[in-house]
Tab-separated table of C-alpha atoms in Angstrom:
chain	number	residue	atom	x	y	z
A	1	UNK	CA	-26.089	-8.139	-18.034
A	2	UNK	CA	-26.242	-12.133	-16.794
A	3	UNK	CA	-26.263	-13.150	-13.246
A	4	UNK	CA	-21.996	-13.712	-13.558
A	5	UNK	CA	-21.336	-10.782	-15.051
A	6	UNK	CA	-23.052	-8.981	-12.324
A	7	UNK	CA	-20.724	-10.404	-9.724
A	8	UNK	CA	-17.514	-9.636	-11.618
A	9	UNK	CA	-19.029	-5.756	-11.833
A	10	UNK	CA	-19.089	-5.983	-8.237
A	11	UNK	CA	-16.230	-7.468	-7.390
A	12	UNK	CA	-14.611	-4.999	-9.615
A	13	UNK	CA	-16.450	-2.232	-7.655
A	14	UNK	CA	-15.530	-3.896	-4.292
A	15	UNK	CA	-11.537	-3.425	-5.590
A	16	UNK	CA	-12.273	0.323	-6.735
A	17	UNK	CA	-14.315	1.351	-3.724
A	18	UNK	CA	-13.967	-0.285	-0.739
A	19	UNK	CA	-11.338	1.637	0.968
A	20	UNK	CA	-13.260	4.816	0.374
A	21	UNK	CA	-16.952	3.643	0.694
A	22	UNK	CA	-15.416	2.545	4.601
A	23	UNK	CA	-13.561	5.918	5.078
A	24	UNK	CA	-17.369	7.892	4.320
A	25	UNK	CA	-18.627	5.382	6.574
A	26	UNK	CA	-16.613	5.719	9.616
A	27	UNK	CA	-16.992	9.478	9.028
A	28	UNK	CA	-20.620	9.146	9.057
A	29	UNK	CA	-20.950	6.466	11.532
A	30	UNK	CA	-18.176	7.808	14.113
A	31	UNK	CA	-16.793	3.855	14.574
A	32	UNK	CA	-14.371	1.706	13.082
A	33	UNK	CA	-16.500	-1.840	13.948
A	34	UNK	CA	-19.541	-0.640	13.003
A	35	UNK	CA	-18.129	1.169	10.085
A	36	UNK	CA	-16.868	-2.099	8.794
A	37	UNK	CA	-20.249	-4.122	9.313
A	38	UNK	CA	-22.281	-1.830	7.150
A	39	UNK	CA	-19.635	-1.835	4.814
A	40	UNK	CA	-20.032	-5.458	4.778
A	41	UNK	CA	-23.996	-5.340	4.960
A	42	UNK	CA	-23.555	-2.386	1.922
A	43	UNK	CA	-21.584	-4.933	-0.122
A	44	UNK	CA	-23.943	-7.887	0.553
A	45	UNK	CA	-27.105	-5.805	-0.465
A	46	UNK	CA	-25.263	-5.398	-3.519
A	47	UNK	CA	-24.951	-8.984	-3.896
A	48	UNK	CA	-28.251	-10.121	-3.847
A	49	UNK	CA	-29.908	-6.893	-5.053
A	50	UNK	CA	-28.092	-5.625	-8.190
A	51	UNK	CA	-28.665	-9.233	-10.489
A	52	UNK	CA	-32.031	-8.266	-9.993
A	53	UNK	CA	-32.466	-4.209	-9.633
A	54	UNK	CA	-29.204	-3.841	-12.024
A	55	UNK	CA	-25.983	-1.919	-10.900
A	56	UNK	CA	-26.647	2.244	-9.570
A	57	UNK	CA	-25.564	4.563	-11.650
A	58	UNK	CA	-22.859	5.924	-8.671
A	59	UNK	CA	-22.398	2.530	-7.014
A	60	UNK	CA	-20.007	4.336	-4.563
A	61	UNK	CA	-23.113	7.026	-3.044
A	62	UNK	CA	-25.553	3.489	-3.216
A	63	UNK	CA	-23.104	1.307	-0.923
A	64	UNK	CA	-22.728	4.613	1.074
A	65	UNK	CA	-26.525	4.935	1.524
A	66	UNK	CA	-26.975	1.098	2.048
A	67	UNK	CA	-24.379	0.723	4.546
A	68	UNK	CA	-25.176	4.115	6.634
A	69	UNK	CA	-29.024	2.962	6.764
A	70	UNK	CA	-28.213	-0.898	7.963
A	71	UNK	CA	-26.128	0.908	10.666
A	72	UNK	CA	-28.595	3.165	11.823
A	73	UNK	CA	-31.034	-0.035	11.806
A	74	UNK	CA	-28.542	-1.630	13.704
A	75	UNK	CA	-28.426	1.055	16.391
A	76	UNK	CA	-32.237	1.527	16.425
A	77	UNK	CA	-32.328	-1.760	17.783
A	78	UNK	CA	-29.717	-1.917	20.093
A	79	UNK	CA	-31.907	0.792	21.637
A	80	UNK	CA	-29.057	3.597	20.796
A	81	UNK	CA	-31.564	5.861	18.763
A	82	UNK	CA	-31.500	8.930	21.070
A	83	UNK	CA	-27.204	8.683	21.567
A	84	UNK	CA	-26.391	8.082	17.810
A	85	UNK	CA	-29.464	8.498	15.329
A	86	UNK	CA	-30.219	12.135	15.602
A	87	UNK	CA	-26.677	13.583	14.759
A	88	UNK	CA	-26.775	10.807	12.029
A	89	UNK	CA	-29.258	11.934	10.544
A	90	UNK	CA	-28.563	15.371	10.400
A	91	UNK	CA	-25.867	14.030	7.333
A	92	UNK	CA	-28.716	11.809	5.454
A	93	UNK	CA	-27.550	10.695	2.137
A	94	UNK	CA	-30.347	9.789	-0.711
A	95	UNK	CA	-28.595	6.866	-2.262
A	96	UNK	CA	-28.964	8.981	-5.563
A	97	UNK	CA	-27.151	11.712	-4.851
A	98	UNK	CA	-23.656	11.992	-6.745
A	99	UNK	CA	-20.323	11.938	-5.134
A	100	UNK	CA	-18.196	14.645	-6.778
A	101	UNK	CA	-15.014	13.039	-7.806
A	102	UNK	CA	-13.285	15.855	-7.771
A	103	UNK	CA	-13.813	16.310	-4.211
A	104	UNK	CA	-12.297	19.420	-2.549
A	105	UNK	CA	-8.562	17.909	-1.239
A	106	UNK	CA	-9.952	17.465	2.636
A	107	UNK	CA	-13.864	16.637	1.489
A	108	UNK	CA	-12.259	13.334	0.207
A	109	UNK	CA	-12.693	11.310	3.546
A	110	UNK	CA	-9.813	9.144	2.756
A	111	UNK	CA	-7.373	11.431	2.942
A	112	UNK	CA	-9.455	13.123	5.475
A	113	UNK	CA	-9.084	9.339	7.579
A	114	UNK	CA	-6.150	8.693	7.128
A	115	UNK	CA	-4.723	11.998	8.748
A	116	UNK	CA	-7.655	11.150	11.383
A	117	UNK	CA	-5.964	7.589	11.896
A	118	UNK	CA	-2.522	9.244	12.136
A	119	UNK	CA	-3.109	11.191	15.872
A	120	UNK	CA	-0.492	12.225	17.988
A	121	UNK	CA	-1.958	9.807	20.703
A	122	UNK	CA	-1.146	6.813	19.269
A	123	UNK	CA	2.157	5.680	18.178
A	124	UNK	CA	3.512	5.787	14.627
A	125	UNK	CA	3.595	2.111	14.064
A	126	UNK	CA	0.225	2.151	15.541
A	127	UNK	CA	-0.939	4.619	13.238
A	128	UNK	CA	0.218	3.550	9.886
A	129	UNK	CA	-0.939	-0.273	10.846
A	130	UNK	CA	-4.443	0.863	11.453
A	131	UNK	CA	-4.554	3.020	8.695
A	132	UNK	CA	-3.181	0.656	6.036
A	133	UNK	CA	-5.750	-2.130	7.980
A	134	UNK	CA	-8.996	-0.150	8.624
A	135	UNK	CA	-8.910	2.643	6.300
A	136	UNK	CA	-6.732	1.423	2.961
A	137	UNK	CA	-8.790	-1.936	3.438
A	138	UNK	CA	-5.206	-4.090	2.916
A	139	UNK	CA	-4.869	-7.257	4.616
A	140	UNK	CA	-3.639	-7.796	7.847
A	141	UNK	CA	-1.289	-10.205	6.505
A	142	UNK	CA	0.086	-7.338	4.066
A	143	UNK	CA	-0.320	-4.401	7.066
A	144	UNK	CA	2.430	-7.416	9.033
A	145	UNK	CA	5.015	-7.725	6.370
A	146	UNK	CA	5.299	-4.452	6.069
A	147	UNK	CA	6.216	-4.284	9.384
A	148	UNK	CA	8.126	-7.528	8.984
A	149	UNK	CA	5.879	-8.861	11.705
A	150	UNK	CA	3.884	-12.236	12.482
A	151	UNK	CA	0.192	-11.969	11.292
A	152	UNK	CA	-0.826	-12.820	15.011
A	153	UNK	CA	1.382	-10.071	16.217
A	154	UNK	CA	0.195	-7.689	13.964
A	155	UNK	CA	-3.628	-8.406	14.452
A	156	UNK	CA	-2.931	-8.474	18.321
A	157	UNK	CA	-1.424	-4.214	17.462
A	158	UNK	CA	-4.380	-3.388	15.695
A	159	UNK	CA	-6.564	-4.560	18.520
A	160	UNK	CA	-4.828	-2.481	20.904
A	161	UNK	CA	-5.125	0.892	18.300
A	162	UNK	CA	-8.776	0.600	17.874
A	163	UNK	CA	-9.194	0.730	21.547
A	164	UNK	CA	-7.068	3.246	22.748
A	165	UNK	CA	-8.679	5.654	19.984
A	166	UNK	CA	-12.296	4.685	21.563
A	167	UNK	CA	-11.017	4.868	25.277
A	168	UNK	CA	-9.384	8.400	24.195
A	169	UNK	CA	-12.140	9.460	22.573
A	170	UNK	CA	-9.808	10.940	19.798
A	171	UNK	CA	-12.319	12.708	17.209
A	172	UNK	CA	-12.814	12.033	13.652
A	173	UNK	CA	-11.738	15.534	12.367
A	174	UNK	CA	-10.133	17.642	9.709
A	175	UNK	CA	-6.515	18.566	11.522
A	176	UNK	CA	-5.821	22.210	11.552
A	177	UNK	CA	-3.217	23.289	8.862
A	178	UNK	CA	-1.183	24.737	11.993
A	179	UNK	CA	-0.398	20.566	12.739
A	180	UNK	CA	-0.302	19.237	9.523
A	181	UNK	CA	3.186	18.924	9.770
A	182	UNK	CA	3.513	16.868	12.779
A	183	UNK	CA	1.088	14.301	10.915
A	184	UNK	CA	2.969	14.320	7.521
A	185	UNK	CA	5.052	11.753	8.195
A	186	UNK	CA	2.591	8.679	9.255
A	187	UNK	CA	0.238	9.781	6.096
A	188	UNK	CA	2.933	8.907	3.854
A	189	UNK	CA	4.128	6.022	5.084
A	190	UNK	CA	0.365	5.227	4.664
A	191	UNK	CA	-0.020	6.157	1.357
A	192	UNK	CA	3.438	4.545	-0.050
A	193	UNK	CA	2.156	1.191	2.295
A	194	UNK	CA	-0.807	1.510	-0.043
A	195	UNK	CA	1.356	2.160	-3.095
A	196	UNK	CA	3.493	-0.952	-2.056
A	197	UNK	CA	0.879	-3.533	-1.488
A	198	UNK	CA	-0.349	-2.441	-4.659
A	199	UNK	CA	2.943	-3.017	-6.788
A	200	UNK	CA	4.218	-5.943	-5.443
A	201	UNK	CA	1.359	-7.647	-3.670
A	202	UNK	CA	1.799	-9.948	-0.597
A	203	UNK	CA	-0.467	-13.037	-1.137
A	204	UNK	CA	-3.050	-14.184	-3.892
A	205	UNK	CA	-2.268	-14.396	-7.727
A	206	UNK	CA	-1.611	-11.577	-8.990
A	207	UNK	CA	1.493	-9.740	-9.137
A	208	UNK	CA	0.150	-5.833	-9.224
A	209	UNK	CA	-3.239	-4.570	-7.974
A	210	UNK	CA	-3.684	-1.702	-10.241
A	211	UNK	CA	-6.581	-0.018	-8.645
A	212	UNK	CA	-4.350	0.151	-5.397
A	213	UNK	CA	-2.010	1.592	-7.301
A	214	UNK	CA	-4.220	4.110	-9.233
A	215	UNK	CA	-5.778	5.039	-5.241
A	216	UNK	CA	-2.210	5.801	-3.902
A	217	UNK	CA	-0.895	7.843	-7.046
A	218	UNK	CA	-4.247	9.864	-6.502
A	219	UNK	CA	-3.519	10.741	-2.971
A	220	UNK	CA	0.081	11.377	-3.513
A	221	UNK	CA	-1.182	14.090	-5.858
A	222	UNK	CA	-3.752	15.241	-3.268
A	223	UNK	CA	-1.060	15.799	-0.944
A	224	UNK	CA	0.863	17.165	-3.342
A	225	UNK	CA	-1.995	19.618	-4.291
A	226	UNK	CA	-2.201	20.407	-0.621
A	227	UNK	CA	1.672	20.814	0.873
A	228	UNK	CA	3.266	21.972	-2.594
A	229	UNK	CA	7.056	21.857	-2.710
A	230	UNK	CA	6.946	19.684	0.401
A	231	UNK	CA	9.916	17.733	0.405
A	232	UNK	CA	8.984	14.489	1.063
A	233	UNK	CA	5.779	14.707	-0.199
A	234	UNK	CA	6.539	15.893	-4.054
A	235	UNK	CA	9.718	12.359	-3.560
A	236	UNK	CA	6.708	10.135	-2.758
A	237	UNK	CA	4.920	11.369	-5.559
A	238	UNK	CA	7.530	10.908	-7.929
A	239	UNK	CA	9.118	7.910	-6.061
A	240	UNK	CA	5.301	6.067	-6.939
A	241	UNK	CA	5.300	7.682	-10.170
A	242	UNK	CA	8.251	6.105	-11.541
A	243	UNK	CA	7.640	2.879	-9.997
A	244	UNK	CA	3.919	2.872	-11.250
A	245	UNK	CA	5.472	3.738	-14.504
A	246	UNK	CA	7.456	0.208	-14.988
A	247	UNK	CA	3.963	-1.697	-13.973
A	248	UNK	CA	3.102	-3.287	-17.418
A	249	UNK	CA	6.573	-4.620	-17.583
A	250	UNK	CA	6.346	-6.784	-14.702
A	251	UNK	CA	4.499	-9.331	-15.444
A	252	UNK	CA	3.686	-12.172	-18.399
A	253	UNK	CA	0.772	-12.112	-20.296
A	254	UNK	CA	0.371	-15.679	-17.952
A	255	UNK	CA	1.013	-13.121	-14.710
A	256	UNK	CA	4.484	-14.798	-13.928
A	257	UNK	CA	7.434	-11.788	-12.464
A	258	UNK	CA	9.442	-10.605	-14.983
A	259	UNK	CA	12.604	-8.960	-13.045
A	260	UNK	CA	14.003	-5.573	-13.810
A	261	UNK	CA	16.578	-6.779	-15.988
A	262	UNK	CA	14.492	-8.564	-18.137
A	263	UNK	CA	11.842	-5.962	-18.784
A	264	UNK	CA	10.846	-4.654	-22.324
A	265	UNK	CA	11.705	-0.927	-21.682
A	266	UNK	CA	9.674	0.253	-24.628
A	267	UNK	CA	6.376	-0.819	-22.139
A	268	UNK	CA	7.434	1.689	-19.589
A	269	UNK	CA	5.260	4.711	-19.141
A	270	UNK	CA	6.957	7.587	-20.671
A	271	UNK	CA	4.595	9.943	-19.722
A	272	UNK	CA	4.383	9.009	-16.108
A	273	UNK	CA	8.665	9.011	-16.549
A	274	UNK	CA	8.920	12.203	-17.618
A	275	UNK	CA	6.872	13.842	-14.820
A	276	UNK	CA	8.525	11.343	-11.953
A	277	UNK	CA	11.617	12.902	-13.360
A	278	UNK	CA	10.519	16.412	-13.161
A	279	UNK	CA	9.153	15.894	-9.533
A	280	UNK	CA	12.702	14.276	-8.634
A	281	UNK	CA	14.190	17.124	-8.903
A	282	UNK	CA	11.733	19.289	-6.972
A	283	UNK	CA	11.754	16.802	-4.462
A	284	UNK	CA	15.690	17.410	-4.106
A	285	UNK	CA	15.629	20.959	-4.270
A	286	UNK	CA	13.046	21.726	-1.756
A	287	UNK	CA	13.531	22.317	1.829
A	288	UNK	CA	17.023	21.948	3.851
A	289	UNK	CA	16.995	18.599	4.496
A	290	UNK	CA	17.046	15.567	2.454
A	291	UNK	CA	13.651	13.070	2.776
A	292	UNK	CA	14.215	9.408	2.119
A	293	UNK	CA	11.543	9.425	-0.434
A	294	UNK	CA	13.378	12.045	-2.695
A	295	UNK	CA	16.376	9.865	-2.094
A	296	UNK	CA	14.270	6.363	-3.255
A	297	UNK	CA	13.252	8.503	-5.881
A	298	UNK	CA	16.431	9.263	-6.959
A	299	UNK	CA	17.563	5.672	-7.362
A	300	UNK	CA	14.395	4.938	-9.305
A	301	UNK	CA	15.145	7.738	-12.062
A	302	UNK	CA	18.791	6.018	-12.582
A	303	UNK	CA	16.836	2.811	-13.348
A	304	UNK	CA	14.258	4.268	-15.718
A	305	UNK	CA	17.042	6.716	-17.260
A	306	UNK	CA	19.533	3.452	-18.580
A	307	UNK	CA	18.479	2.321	-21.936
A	308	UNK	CA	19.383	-1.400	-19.877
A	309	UNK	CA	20.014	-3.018	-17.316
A	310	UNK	CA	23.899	-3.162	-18.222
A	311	UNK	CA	24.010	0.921	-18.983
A	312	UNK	CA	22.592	1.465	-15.359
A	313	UNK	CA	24.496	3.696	-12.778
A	314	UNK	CA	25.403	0.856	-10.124
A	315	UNK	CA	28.082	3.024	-8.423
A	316	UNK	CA	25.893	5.853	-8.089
A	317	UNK	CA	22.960	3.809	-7.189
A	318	UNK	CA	25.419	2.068	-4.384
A	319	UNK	CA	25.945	5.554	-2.624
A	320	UNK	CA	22.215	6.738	-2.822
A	321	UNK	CA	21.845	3.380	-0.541
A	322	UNK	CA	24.458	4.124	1.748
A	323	UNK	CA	23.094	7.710	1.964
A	324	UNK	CA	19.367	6.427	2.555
A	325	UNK	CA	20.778	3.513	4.947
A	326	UNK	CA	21.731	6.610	7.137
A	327	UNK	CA	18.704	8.616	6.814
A	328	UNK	CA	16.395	5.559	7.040
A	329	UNK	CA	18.132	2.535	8.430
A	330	UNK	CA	15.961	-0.741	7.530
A	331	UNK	CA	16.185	-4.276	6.972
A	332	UNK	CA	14.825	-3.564	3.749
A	333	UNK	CA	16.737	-1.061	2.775
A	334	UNK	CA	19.863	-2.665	4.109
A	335	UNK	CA	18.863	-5.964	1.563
A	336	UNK	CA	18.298	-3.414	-1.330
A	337	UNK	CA	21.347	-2.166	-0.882
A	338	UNK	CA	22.928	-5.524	-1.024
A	339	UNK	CA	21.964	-5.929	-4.275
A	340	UNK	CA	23.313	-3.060	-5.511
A	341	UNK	CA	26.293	-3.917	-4.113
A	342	UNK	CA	26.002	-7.428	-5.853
A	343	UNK	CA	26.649	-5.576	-9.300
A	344	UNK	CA	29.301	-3.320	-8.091
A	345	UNK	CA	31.459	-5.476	-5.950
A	346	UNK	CA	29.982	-8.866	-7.113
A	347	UNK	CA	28.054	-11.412	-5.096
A	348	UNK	CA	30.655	-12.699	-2.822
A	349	UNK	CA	30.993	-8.933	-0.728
A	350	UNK	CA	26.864	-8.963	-1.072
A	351	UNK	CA	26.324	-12.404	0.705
A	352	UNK	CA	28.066	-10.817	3.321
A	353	UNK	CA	25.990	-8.396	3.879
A	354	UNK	CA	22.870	-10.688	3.266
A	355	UNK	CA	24.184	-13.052	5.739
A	356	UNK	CA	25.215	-10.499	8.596
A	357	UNK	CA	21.514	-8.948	8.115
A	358	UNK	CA	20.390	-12.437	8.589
A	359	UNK	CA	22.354	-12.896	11.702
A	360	UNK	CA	20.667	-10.331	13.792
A	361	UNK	CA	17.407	-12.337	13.341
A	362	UNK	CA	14.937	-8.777	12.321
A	363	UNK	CA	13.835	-10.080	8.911
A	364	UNK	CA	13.155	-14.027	9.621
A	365	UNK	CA	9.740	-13.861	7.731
A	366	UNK	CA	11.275	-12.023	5.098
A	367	UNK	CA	11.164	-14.349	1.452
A	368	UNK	CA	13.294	-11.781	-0.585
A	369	UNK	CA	16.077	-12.028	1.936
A	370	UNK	CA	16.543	-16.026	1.440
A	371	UNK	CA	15.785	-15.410	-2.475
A	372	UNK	CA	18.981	-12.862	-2.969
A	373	UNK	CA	20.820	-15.321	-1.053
A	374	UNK	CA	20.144	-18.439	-3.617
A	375	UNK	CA	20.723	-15.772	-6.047
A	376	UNK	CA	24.278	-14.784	-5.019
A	377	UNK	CA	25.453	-18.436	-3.581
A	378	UNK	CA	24.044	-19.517	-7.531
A	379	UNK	CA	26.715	-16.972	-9.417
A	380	UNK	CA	29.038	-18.052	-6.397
A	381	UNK	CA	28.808	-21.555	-8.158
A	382	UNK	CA	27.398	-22.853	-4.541
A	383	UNK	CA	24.530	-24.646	-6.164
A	384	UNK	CA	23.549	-26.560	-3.509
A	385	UNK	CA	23.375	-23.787	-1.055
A	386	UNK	CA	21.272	-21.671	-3.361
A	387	UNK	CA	18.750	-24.598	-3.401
A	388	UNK	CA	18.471	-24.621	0.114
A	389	UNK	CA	18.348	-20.997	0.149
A	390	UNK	CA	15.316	-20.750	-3.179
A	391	UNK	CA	13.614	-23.567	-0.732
A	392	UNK	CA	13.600	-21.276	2.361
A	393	UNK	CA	12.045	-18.386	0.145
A	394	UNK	CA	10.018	-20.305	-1.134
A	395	UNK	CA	8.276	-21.700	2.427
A	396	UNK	CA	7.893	-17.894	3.735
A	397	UNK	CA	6.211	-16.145	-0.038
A	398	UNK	CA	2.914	-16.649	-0.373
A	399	UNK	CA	2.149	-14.890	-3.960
A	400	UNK	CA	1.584	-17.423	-6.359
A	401	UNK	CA	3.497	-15.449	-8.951
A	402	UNK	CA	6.926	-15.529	-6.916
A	403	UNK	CA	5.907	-19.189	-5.908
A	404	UNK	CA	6.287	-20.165	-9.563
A	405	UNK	CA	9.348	-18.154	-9.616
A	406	UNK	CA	11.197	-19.132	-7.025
A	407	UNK	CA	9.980	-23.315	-7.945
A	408	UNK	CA	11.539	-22.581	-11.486
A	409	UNK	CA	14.528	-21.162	-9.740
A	410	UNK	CA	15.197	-24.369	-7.085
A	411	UNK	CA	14.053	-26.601	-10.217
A	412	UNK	CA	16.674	-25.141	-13.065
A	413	UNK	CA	19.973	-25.369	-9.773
A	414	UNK	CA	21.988	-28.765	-10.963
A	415	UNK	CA	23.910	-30.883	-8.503
């Protein structure tokens, strides 16, 4: 294998393993910083060693190994050896041994992490931010527009989490089944922030990050495996299932958005379809009360169900909304309904609603807002208006994909 295509294996590695390579880490290591720096260390090794050595046969255990010994390096000198070596070392790790992948559901330290990272002592925006950040390895920039933040602000939040869980001295730890329950909720909006980035990325070039995908799906069914007929778990499931399904649709052979409408329905996943579907209805059946992933869910199966865009259940789609804008009541949610209002009702009642979500100033940062605006004041015939509104998008998205988009969009409006 040449020198280049020894950095594309480990770049490709670095997208597959990251997330969990840090989770093992900050098991091992008992700290987020110096979790990351030996993840970072682990990853540079890698650089300069495998052109020359070649690539391990479980790169995962190797970067493990590599980034647990730096650490311990790194403590040794900071004259730390007595405090943090020995119980290290009592969990030693030959860079050769094997990871199982099928892991029992809490030895994978992901999952294990991310329940860690959702404590009862900090907040729940606190604890899905530092999750998706520290654990899920996304951006901050994609951790802040999920939360429809500023980067700064966001950065500034994570800051504060990181210290409150080493002033509390919260422990890394397996929760008791007796409070999994009163965790549930934070994991999931973890694992569908994961699932999200994933699908519809926030910056860079391309559209869908498949491996984040693939990493989501694969806790949803560890969850799954673990809280059976759970709600909200089995409607995440499916909700990502059905979603994931649509993923080779999306995009161009050049990586430019195709939207819904214009997808080639024949790419869909049916296998991935048919067991969405069957989880759907699970998801609905179980427990007394409705979760809003069953109800997302829901609204996906009507879209993969239609043999087009044209044969799709609007109406019904419109009232899953309305139910969902009750049980969940976003700025998201609220623009997602406006769409579906859009091809009910027609543009004209949907600009209204666009607009009056606009008003109250929670979503300025938001690029799909001003983009379904230029889209309705366009089949409004306000062509102007929908430049101005294509142009606004187009300042606030930063995926190259949707930048191309959205320029085709301003460029094809005539005046």
């Amino acid at each position: 294998m040449n020198a280049n295509a020894v950095v594309d294996s480990i770049e490709a590695v670095f997208r597959r393993e990251a997330g969990r390579v840090l989770a093992t880490l900050i098991r091992l290591l008992g700290d987020f910083d110096l979790a990351e720096e030996a993840r970072q260390e682990a990853f540079t090794a890698a650089i300069e060693q495998w052109p020359v050595r070649g690539r391990p046969d479980n790169p995962r255990a190797w970067l493990i190994a590599t980034g647990r010994n730096r650490a311990i390096d790194r403590i040794r000198r900071a004259a730390f050896f007595r405090e943090h070596v020995a119980p290290l070392e009592l969990a030693q790790t030959d860079e050769s041994d094997e990871i199982d992948p099928s892991e029992a559901i809490f030895g994978d330290d992901t999952l294990r992490l991310i329940f860690t990272c959702c404590h009862p002592a900090l907040n729940s925006e606190a604890q899905i931010a530092l999750t998706l950040r520290e654990v899920c390895g996304l951006s901050t920039q994609a951790v802040a527009r999920a939360f429809l933040i500023s980067e700064e602000s966001m950065a500034q939040r994570l800051v504060r989490a990181k210290r409150k869980i080493r002033d509390a001295a919260i422990p890394y730890e397996t929760p008791h089944p007796s409070v999994l329950d009163e965790r549930i909720d934070g994991v999931l909006a973890v694992v569908y922030g994961v699932f999200t980035e994933g699908y519809a990325a926030t910056a860079g070039s391309r559209v869908i990050d498949v491996e984040l995908c693939a990493e989501a799906i694969r806790l949803g069914r560890l969850l799954n495996s673990l809280l059976p007929n759970h709600c909200a778990v089995t409607g995440l499931l499916a909700l990502m299932l059905l979603h994931g399904a649509r993923r080779s649709a999306r995009v161009t052979t050049g990586g430019d958005v195709i939207l819904l409408g214009d997808q080639d329905r024949s790419r869909w996943d049916r296998d991935e379809i048919t067991e969405g579907l069957s989880l759907v209805d699970q998801s609905l059946a179980a427990g007394s009360q409705v979760s809003p992933y069953a109800v997302q869910a829901a609204i996906a199966a009507l879209h993969v169900r239609a043999a087009d865009g044209q044969a799709t259940d609007w109406p019904q789609i419109v009232g899953l909304y309305e139910v969902l804008l009750r049980l969940q009541p976003t700025p998201v949610i609220e623009l997602n309904h406006a769409v579906a209002v859009a091809m009910v009702d027609g543009p004209d009642k949907a600009l209204n609603l666009v607009d009056s979500l606009a008003a109250r100033g929670e979503v300025p940062l938001y690029h799909l807002l001003h983009a379904a605006r230029g889209r309705f004041l366009e089949q409004l015939g306000r062509p102007s208006e929908a430049r101005d509104a294509y142009g606004a998008a187009l300042q606030t998205a930063t995926l190259e994909p949707e930048r191309r988009f959205l320029s085709a969009r301003i460029a094809a409006i005539k005046i």
